[in-house]
mmCIF file with all atom_site columns, C-alpha atoms and ligand atoms in Angstrom:
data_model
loop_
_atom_site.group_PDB
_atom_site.id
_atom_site.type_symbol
_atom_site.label_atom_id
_atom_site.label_alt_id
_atom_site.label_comp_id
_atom_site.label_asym_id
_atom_site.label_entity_id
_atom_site.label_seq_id
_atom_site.pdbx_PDB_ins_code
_atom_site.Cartn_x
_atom_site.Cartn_y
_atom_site.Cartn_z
_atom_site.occupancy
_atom_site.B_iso_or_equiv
_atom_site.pdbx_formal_charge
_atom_site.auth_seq_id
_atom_site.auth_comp_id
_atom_site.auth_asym_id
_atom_site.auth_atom_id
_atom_site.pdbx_PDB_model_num
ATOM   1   C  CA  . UNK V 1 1   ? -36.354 50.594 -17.980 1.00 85.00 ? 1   UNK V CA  1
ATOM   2   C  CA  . UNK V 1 2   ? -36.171 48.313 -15.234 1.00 90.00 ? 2   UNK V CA  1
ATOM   3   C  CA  . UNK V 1 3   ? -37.544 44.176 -15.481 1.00 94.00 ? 3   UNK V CA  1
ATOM   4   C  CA  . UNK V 1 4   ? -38.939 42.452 -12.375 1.00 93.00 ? 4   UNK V CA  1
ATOM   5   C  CA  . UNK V 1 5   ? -37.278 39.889 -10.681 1.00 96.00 ? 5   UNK V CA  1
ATOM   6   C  CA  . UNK V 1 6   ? -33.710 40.868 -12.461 1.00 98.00 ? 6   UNK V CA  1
ATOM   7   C  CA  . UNK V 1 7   ? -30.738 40.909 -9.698  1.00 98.00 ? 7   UNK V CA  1
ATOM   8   C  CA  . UNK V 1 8   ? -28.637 43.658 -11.740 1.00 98.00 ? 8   UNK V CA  1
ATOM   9   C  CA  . UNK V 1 9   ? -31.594 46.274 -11.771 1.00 98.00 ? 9   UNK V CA  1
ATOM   10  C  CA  . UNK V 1 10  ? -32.376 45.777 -8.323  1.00 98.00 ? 10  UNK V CA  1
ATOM   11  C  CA  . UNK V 1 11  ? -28.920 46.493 -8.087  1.00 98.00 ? 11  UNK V CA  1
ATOM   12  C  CA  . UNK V 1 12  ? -28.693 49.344 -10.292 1.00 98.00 ? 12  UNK V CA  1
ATOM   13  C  CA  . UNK V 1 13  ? -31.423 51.054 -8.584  1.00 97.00 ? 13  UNK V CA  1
ATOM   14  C  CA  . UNK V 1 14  ? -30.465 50.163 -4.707  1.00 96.00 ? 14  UNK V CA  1
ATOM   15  C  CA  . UNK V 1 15  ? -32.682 48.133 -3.696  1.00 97.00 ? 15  UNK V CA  1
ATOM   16  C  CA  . UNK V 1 16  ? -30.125 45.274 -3.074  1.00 97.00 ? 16  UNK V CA  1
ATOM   17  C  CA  . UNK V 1 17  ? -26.655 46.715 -1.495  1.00 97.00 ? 17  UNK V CA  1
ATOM   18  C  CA  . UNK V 1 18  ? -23.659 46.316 -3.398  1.00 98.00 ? 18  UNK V CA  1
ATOM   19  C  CA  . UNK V 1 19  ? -19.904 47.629 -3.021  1.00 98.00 ? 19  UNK V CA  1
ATOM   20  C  CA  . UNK V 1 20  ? -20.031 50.441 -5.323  1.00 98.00 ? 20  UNK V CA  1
ATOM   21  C  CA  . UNK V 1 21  ? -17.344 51.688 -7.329  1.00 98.00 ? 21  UNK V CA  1
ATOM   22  C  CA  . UNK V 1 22  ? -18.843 54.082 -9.439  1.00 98.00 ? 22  UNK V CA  1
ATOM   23  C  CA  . UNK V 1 23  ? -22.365 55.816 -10.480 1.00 98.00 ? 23  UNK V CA  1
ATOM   24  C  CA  . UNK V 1 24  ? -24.017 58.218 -13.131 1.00 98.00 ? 24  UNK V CA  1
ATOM   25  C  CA  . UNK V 1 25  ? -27.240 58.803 -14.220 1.00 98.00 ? 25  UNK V CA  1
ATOM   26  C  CA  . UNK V 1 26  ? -27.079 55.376 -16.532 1.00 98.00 ? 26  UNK V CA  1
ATOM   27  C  CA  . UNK V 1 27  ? -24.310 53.245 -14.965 1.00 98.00 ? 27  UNK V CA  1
ATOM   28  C  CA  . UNK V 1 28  ? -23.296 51.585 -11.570 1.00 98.00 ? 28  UNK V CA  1
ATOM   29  C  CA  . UNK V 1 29  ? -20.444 49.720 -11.598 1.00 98.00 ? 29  UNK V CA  1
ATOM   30  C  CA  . UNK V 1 30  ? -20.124 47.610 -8.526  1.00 98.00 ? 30  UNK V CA  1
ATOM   31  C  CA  . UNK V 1 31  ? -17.116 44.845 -7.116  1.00 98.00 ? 31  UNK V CA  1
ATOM   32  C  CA  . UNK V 1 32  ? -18.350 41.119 -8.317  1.00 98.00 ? 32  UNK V CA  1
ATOM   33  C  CA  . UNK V 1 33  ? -19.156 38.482 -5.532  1.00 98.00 ? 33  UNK V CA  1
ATOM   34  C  CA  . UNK V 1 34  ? -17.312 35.826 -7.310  1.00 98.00 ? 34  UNK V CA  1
ATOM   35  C  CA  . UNK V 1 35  ? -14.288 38.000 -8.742  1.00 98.00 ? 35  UNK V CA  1
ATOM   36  C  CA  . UNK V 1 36  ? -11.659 35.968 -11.069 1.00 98.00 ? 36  UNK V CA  1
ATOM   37  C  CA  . UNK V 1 37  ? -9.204  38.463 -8.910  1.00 98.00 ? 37  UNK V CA  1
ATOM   38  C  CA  . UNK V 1 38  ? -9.152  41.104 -6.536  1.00 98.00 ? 38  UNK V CA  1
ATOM   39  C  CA  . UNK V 1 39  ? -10.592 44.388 -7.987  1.00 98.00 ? 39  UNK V CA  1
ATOM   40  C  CA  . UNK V 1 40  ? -12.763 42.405 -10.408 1.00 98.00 ? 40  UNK V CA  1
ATOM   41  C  CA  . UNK V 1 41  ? -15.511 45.570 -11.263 1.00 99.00 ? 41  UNK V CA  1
ATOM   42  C  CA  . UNK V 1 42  ? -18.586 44.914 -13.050 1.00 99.00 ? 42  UNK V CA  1
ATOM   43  C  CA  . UNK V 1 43  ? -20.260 47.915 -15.141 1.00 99.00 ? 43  UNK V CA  1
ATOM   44  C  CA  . UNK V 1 44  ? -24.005 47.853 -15.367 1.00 98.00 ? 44  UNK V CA  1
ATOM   45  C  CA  . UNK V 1 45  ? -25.959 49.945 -17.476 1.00 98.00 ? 45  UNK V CA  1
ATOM   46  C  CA  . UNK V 1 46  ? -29.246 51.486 -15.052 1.00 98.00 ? 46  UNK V CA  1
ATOM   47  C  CA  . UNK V 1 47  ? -31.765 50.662 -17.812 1.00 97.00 ? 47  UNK V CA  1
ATOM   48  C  CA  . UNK V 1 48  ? -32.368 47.129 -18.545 1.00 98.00 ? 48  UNK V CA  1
ATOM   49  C  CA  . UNK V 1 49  ? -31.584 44.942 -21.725 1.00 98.00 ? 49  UNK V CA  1
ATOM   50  C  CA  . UNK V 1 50  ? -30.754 41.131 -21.734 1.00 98.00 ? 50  UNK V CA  1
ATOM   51  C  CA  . UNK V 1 51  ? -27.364 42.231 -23.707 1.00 98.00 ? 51  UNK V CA  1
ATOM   52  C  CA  . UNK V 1 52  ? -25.338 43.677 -26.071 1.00 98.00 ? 52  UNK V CA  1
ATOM   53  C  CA  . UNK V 1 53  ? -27.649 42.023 -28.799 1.00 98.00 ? 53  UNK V CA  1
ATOM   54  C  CA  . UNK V 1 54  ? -30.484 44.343 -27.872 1.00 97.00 ? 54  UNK V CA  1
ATOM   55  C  CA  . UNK V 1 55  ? -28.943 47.022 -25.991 1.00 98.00 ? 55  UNK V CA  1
ATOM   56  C  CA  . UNK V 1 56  ? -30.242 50.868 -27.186 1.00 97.00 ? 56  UNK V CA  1
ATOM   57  C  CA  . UNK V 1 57  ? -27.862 52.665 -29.570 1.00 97.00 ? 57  UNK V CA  1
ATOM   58  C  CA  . UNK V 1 58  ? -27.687 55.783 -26.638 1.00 97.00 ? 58  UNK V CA  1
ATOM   59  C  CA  . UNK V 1 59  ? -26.593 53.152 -23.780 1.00 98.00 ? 59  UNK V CA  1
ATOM   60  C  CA  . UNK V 1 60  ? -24.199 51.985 -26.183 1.00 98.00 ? 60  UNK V CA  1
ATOM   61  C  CA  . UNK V 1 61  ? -22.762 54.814 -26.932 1.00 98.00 ? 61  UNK V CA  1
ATOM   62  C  CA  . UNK V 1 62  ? -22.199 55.632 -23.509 1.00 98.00 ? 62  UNK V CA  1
ATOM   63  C  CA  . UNK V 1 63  ? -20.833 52.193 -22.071 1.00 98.00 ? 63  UNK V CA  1
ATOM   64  C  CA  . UNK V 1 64  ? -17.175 52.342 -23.949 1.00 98.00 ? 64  UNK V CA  1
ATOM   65  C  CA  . UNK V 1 65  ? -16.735 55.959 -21.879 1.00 98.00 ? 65  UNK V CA  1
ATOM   66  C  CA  . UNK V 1 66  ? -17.385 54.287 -18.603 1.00 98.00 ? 66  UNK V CA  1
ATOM   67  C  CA  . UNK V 1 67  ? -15.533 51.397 -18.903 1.00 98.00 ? 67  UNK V CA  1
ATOM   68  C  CA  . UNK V 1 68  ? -12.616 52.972 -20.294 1.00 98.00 ? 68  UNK V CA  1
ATOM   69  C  CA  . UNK V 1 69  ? -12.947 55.230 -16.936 1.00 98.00 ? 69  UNK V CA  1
ATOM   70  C  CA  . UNK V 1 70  ? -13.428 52.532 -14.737 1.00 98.00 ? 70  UNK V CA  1
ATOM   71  C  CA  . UNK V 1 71  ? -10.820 50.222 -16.295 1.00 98.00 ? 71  UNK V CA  1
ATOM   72  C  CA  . UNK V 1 72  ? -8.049  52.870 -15.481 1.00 98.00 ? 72  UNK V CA  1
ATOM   73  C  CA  . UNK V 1 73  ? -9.148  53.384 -12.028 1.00 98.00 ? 73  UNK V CA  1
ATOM   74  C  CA  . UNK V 1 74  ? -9.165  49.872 -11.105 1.00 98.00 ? 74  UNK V CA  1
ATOM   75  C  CA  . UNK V 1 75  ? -5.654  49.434 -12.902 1.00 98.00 ? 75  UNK V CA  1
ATOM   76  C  CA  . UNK V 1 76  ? -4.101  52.080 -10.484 1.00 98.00 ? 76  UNK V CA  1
ATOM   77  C  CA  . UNK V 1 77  ? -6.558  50.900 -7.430  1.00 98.00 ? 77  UNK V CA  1
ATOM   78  C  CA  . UNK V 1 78  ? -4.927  47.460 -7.540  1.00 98.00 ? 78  UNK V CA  1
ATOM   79  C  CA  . UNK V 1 79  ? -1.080  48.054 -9.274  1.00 98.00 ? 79  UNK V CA  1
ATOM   80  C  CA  . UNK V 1 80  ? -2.011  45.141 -11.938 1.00 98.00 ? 80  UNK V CA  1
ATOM   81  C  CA  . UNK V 1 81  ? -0.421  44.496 -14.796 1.00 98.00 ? 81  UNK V CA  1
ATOM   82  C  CA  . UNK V 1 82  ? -3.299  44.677 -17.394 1.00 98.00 ? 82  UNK V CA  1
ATOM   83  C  CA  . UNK V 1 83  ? -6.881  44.363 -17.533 1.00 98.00 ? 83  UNK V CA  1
ATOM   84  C  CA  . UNK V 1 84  ? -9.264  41.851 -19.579 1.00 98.00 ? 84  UNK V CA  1
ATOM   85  C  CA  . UNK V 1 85  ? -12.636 43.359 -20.166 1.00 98.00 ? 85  UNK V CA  1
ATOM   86  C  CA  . UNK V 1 86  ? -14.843 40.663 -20.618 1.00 98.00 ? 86  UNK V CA  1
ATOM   87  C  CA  . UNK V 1 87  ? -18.843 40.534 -22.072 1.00 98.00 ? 87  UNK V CA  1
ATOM   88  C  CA  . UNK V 1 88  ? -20.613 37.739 -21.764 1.00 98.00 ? 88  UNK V CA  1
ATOM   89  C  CA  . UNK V 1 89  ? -23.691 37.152 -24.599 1.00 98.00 ? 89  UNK V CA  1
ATOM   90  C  CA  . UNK V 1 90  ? -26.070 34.067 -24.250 1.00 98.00 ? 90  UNK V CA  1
ATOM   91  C  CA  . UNK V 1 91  ? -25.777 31.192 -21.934 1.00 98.00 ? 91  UNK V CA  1
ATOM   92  C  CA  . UNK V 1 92  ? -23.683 29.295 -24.667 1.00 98.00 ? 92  UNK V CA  1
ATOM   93  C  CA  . UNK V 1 93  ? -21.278 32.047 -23.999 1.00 98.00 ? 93  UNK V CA  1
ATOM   94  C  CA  . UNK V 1 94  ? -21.202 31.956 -20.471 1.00 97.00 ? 94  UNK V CA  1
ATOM   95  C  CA  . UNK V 1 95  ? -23.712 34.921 -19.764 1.00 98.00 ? 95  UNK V CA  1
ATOM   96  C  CA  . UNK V 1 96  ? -25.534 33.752 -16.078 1.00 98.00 ? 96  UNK V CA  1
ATOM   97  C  CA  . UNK V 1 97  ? -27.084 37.117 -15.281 1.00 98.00 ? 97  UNK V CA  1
ATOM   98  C  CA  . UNK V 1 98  ? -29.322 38.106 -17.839 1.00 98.00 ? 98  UNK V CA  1
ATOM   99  C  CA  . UNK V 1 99  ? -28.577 41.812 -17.772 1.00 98.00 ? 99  UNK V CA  1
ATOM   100 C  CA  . UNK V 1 100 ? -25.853 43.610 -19.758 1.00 98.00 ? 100 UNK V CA  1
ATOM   101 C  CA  . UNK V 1 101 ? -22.669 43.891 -18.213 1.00 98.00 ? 101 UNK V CA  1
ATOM   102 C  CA  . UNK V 1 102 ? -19.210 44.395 -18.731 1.00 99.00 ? 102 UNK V CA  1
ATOM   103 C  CA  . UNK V 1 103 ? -16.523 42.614 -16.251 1.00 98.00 ? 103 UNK V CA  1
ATOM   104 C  CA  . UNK V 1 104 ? -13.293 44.297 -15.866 1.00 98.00 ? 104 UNK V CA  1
ATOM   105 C  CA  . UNK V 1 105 ? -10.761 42.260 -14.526 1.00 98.00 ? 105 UNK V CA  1
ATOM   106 C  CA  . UNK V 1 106 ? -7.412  42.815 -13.146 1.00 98.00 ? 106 UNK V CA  1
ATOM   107 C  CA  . UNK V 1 107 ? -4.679  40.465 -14.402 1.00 98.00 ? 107 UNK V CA  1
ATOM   108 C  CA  . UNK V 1 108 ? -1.101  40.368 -13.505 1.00 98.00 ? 108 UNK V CA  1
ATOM   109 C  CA  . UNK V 1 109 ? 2.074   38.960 -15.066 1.00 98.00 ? 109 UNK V CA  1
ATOM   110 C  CA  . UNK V 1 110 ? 1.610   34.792 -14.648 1.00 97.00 ? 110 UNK V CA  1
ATOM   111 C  CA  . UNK V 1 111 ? -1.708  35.202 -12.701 1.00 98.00 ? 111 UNK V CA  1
ATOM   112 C  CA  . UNK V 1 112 ? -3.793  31.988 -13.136 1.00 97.00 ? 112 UNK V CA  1
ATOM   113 C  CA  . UNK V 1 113 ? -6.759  34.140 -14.819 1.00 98.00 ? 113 UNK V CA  1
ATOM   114 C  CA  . UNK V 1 114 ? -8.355  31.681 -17.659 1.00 96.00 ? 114 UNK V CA  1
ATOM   115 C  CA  . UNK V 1 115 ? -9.625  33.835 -20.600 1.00 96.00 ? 115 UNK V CA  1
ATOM   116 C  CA  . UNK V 1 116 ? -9.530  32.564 -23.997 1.00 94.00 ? 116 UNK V CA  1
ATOM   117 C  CA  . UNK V 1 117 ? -9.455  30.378 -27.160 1.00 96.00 ? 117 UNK V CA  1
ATOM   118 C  CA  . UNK V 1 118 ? -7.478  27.936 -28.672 1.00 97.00 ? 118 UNK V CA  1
ATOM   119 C  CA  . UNK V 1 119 ? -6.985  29.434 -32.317 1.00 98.00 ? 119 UNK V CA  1
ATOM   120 C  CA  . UNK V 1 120 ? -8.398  27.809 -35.206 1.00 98.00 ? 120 UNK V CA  1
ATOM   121 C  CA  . UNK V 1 121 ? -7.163  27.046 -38.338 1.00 98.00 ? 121 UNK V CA  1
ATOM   122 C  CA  . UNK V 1 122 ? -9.112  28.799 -41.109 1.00 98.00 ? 122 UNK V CA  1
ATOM   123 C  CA  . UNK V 1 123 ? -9.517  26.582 -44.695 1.00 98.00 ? 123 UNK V CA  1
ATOM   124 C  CA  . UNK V 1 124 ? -8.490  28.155 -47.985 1.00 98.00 ? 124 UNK V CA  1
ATOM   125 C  CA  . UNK V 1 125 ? -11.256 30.954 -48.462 1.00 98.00 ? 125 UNK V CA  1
ATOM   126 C  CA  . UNK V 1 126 ? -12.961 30.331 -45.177 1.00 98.00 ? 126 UNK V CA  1
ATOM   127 C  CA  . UNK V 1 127 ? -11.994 34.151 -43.706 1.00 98.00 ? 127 UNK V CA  1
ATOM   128 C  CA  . UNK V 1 128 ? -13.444 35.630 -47.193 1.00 98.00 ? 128 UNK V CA  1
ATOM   129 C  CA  . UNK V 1 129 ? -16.624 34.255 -47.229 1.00 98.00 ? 129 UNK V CA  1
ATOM   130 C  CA  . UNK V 1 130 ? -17.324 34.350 -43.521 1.00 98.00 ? 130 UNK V CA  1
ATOM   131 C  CA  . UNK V 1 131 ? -16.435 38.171 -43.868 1.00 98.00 ? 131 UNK V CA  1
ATOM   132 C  CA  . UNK V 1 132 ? -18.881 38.375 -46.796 1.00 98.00 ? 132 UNK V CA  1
ATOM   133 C  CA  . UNK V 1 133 ? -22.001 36.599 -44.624 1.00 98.00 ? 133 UNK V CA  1
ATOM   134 C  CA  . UNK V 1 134 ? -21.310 39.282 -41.645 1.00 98.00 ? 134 UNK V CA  1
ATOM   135 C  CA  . UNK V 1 135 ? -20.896 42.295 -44.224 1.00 98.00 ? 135 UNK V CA  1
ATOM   136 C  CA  . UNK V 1 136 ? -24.354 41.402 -45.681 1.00 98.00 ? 136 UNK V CA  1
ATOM   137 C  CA  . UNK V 1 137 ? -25.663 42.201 -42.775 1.00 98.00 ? 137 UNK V CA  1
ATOM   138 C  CA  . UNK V 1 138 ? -24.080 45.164 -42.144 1.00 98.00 ? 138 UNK V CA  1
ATOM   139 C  CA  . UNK V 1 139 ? -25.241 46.996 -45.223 1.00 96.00 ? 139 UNK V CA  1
HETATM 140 P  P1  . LIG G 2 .   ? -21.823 36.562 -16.441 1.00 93.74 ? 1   LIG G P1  1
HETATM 141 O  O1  . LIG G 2 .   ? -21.435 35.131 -16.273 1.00 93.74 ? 1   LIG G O1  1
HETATM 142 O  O2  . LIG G 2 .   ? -21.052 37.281 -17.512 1.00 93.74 ? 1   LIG G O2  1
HETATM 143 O  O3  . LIG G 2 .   ? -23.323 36.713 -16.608 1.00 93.74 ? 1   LIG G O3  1
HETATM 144 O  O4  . LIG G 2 .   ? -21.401 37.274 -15.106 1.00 93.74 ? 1   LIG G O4  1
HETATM 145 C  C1  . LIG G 2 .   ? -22.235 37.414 -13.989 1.00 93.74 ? 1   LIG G C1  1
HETATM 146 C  C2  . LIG G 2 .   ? -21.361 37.863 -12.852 1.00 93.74 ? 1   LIG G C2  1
HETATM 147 O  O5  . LIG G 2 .   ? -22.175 38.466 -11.888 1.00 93.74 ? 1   LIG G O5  1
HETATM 148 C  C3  . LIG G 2 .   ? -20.589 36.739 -12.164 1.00 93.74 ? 1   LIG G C3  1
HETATM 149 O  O6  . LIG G 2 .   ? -19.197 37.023 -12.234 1.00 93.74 ? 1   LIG G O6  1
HETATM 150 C  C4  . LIG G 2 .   ? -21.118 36.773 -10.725 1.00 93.74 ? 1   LIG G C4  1
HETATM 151 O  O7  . LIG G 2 .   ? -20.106 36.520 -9.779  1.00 93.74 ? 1   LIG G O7  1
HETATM 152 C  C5  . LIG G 2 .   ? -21.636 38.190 -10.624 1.00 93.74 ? 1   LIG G C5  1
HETATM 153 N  N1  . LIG G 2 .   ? -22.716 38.400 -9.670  1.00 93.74 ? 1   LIG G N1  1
HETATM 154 C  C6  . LIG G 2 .   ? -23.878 37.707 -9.569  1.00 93.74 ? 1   LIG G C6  1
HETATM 155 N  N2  . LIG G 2 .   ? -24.661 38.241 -8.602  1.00 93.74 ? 1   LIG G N2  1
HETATM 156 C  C7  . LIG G 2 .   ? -23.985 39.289 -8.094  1.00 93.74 ? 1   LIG G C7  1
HETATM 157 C  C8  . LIG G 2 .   ? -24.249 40.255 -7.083  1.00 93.74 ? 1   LIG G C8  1
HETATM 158 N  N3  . LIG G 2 .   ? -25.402 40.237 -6.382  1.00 93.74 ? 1   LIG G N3  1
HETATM 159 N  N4  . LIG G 2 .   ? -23.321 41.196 -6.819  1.00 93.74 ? 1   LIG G N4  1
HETATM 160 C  C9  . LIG G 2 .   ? -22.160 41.220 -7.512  1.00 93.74 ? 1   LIG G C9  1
HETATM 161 N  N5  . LIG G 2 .   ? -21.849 40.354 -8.489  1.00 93.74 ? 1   LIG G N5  1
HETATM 162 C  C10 . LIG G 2 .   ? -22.736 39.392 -8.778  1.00 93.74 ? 1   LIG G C10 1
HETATM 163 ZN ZN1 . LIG G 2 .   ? -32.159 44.092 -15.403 1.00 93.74 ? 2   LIG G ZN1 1
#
């Protein structure tokens, strides 16, 4: 389903241009205007959700296929030296376009590429219960 006013499904459906990479019946995947590097490929899902939290189980399914695809074409395309796949959920988590994607980014041996986290220090029993709040709500 497509939502009014949203720059990815006017995207997804053609109505604005973009350099595509890729197409199906339920995915584009286009270049990004602001890529981290060359080669930096966004994959967008046709139908609309905000993202991942509410994304349908069949798009879903489908999304790990494409990327996977995509990723390995854009690793040969460019010669890098690995690939970050990157999804962003929320604004607190960086998300600016409200529309699930997945950014697949080429990265090469000391590139300049920020991604990541400096790694915490769990307490005594922290990782336990933490696993038990997350696997009550997977039951
Ligand atoms: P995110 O911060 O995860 O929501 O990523 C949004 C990405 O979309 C950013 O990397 C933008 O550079 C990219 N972007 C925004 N508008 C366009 C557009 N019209 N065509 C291609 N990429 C876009
Ligand atoms: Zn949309």
């Amino acid at each position: 389903m497509k939502k009014e006013n949203c720059i990815f499904c006017r995207i997804a459906s053609g109505e604005i241009p973009s350099a595509t990479v890729y197409e199906d019946e339920d995915f584009k995947a286009i270049l990004d205007l602001g890529p981290a590097a060359p080669g930096h490929t966004l994959v967008i899902p046709k139908n609309h959700s905000d993202n991942l939290l509410c994304v349908d189980s069949d798009t879903a399914a489908k999304a790990l296929g494409v990327i996977a695809k995509v990723a390995k074409a854009v690793k040969e395309a460019m010669g890098c030296d690995g690939i970050n796949v990157v999804q962003n959920n929320g604004e607190a988590a960086g998300q600016t376009v409200m529309h699930l994607h997945f950014h697949i980014i080429p990265r090469y041996n000391n590139d300049k590429v920020q991604i990541g986290w400096e790694p915490g220090k769990p307490a005594d029993g922290e990782l336990e219960n933490t696993a038990s709040l997350i696997r009550d709500r997977l039951r």
